[in-house]
Short mmCIF file of N, CA and C in Angstrom, two decimals:
data_model
loop_
_atom_site.label_atom_id
_atom_site.label_comp_id
_atom_site.label_asym_id
_atom_site.label_seq_id
_atom_site.Cartn_x
_atom_site.Cartn_y
_atom_site.Cartn_z
N MET K 19 -30.30 177.65 35.48
CA MET K 19 -31.72 177.43 35.78
C MET K 19 -32.32 176.45 34.78
N ASN K 20 -33.10 175.54 35.30
CA ASN K 20 -33.82 174.58 34.46
C ASN K 20 -35.24 175.09 34.23
N LYS K 21 -35.84 174.63 33.14
CA LYS K 21 -37.24 174.96 32.87
C LYS K 21 -38.03 173.68 32.84
N GLY K 22 -39.28 173.77 33.30
CA GLY K 22 -40.11 172.58 33.30
C GLY K 22 -41.57 172.92 33.56
N THR K 23 -42.36 171.86 33.73
CA THR K 23 -43.80 171.98 33.96
C THR K 23 -44.15 171.21 35.23
N VAL K 24 -45.02 171.81 36.04
CA VAL K 24 -45.48 171.13 37.24
C VAL K 24 -46.40 169.99 36.83
N LYS K 25 -45.98 168.77 37.09
CA LYS K 25 -46.78 167.61 36.72
C LYS K 25 -47.86 167.35 37.76
N PHE K 26 -47.52 167.61 39.04
CA PHE K 26 -48.43 167.35 40.15
C PHE K 26 -47.96 168.18 41.32
N PHE K 27 -48.90 168.78 42.06
CA PHE K 27 -48.55 169.45 43.31
C PHE K 27 -49.74 169.40 44.25
N ASN K 28 -49.52 168.82 45.43
CA ASN K 28 -50.55 168.70 46.45
C ASN K 28 -50.32 169.80 47.48
N GLU K 29 -51.17 170.84 47.44
CA GLU K 29 -50.99 171.98 48.34
C GLU K 29 -51.12 171.59 49.80
N SER K 30 -52.06 170.71 50.13
CA SER K 30 -52.28 170.35 51.54
C SER K 30 -51.11 169.55 52.11
N LYS K 31 -50.44 168.74 51.30
CA LYS K 31 -49.30 167.97 51.77
C LYS K 31 -47.97 168.70 51.52
N GLY K 32 -47.98 169.69 50.62
CA GLY K 32 -46.80 170.51 50.41
C GLY K 32 -45.71 169.91 49.55
N TYR K 33 -46.08 169.03 48.63
CA TYR K 33 -45.06 168.47 47.75
C TYR K 33 -45.64 168.14 46.39
N GLY K 34 -44.76 167.87 45.44
CA GLY K 34 -45.20 167.50 44.10
C GLY K 34 -44.01 167.13 43.25
N PHE K 35 -44.22 167.17 41.92
CA PHE K 35 -43.18 166.80 40.98
C PHE K 35 -43.18 167.75 39.80
N ILE K 36 -41.97 168.04 39.31
CA ILE K 36 -41.78 168.91 38.15
C ILE K 36 -41.08 168.09 37.08
N LYS K 37 -41.55 168.21 35.85
CA LYS K 37 -40.92 167.51 34.72
C LYS K 37 -40.05 168.50 33.96
N ASP K 38 -38.76 168.20 33.88
CA ASP K 38 -37.79 169.03 33.16
C ASP K 38 -38.08 168.95 31.67
N GLU K 39 -38.18 170.11 31.00
CA GLU K 39 -38.55 170.09 29.58
C GLU K 39 -37.42 169.61 28.67
N GLU K 40 -36.16 169.77 29.08
CA GLU K 40 -35.05 169.35 28.23
C GLU K 40 -34.67 167.89 28.45
N LEU K 41 -34.55 167.48 29.70
CA LEU K 41 -34.08 166.14 30.02
C LEU K 41 -35.20 165.11 30.15
N ASN K 42 -36.45 165.59 30.23
CA ASN K 42 -37.60 164.71 30.42
C ASN K 42 -37.53 163.94 31.74
N GLU K 43 -36.76 164.46 32.69
CA GLU K 43 -36.66 163.86 34.02
C GLU K 43 -37.70 164.50 34.93
N GLU K 44 -38.13 163.76 35.95
CA GLU K 44 -39.06 164.31 36.94
C GLU K 44 -38.31 164.51 38.25
N TYR K 45 -38.57 165.66 38.89
CA TYR K 45 -37.91 165.99 40.14
C TYR K 45 -38.93 166.28 41.22
N PHE K 46 -38.62 165.80 42.41
CA PHE K 46 -39.45 166.07 43.59
C PHE K 46 -39.32 167.53 43.97
N VAL K 47 -40.42 168.15 44.37
CA VAL K 47 -40.38 169.52 44.88
C VAL K 47 -41.18 169.59 46.17
N HIS K 48 -40.60 170.23 47.18
CA HIS K 48 -41.28 170.43 48.47
C HIS K 48 -41.63 171.90 48.61
N ALA K 49 -42.66 172.20 49.38
CA ALA K 49 -43.10 173.59 49.58
C ALA K 49 -41.96 174.48 50.07
N ASN K 50 -41.00 173.92 50.81
CA ASN K 50 -39.85 174.70 51.28
C ASN K 50 -38.97 175.18 50.13
N GLY K 51 -39.06 174.54 48.97
CA GLY K 51 -38.24 174.91 47.82
C GLY K 51 -38.91 175.89 46.88
N LEU K 52 -40.09 176.39 47.26
CA LEU K 52 -40.84 177.29 46.38
C LEU K 52 -40.52 178.75 46.66
N VAL K 53 -40.41 179.54 45.59
CA VAL K 53 -40.33 180.99 45.70
C VAL K 53 -41.72 181.55 45.43
N ASP K 54 -42.40 181.01 44.40
CA ASP K 54 -43.77 181.39 44.04
C ASP K 54 -44.71 180.21 44.30
N GLU K 55 -46.00 180.51 44.44
CA GLU K 55 -46.98 179.43 44.52
C GLU K 55 -47.06 178.75 43.16
N ILE K 56 -47.25 177.43 43.18
CA ILE K 56 -47.36 176.68 41.92
C ILE K 56 -48.59 175.80 41.92
N ARG K 57 -49.04 175.49 40.73
CA ARG K 57 -50.17 174.58 40.52
C ARG K 57 -49.83 173.64 39.37
N GLN K 58 -50.59 172.58 39.27
CA GLN K 58 -50.40 171.63 38.19
C GLN K 58 -50.46 172.34 36.85
N ASP K 59 -49.58 171.97 35.93
CA ASP K 59 -49.45 172.49 34.56
C ASP K 59 -48.81 173.87 34.47
N ASP K 60 -48.40 174.47 35.60
CA ASP K 60 -47.66 175.75 35.54
C ASP K 60 -46.29 175.51 34.93
N GLU K 61 -45.83 176.50 34.14
CA GLU K 61 -44.46 176.47 33.64
C GLU K 61 -43.59 177.19 34.66
N VAL K 62 -42.47 176.54 35.02
CA VAL K 62 -41.62 177.06 36.09
C VAL K 62 -40.15 176.99 35.70
N THR K 63 -39.34 177.76 36.44
CA THR K 63 -37.89 177.62 36.39
C THR K 63 -37.45 177.14 37.77
N PHE K 64 -36.33 176.42 37.81
CA PHE K 64 -35.89 175.85 39.09
C PHE K 64 -34.42 175.46 39.04
N ASP K 65 -33.84 175.33 40.23
CA ASP K 65 -32.49 174.80 40.39
C ASP K 65 -32.61 173.40 40.96
N LEU K 66 -31.53 172.65 40.89
CA LEU K 66 -31.51 171.30 41.45
C LEU K 66 -30.54 171.23 42.61
N GLU K 67 -30.93 170.46 43.63
CA GLU K 67 -30.11 170.32 44.83
C GLU K 67 -30.23 168.89 45.32
N GLU K 68 -29.12 168.33 45.78
CA GLU K 68 -29.14 166.96 46.30
C GLU K 68 -29.85 166.95 47.65
N GLY K 69 -30.87 166.11 47.77
CA GLY K 69 -31.61 165.98 49.02
C GLY K 69 -31.33 164.63 49.66
N ARG K 70 -32.07 164.33 50.73
CA ARG K 70 -31.85 163.06 51.44
C ARG K 70 -32.20 161.85 50.59
N LYS K 71 -33.18 162.00 49.71
CA LYS K 71 -33.63 160.85 48.91
C LYS K 71 -33.39 161.05 47.42
N GLY K 72 -32.47 161.94 47.06
CA GLY K 72 -32.18 162.17 45.66
C GLY K 72 -32.20 163.66 45.32
N VAL K 73 -32.27 163.94 44.03
CA VAL K 73 -32.22 165.33 43.56
C VAL K 73 -33.60 165.98 43.68
N ASN K 74 -33.63 167.19 44.25
CA ASN K 74 -34.88 167.94 44.43
C ASN K 74 -34.84 169.25 43.66
N ALA K 75 -36.00 169.70 43.22
CA ALA K 75 -36.14 171.04 42.62
C ALA K 75 -36.25 172.06 43.75
N VAL K 76 -35.46 173.13 43.65
CA VAL K 76 -35.49 174.21 44.64
C VAL K 76 -35.51 175.56 43.91
N ASN K 77 -35.78 176.63 44.64
CA ASN K 77 -35.87 177.97 44.05
C ASN K 77 -36.86 177.98 42.89
N VAL K 78 -38.00 177.31 43.07
CA VAL K 78 -38.99 177.17 42.02
C VAL K 78 -39.79 178.47 41.86
N LYS K 79 -39.80 179.00 40.63
CA LYS K 79 -40.48 180.25 40.33
C LYS K 79 -41.36 180.08 39.09
N GLN K 80 -42.41 180.89 38.99
CA GLN K 80 -43.23 180.91 37.79
C GLN K 80 -42.36 181.37 36.63
N ALA K 81 -42.51 180.74 35.48
CA ALA K 81 -41.71 181.12 34.31
C ALA K 81 -42.32 182.30 33.59
#
């Protein structure tokens, strides 16, 4: 499991980005990959999965 912070999440469009705290990488997250509701600046844990346009955060949960 990776740890990070929600940099941006648009609830109406259902997507956003999470910044990994260790690698300083940003990952796309879609509402389908959420376990818990998230908001900007929330600390979360997540897994990574290869998507159609690159690596996505999935199984996103509140930390």
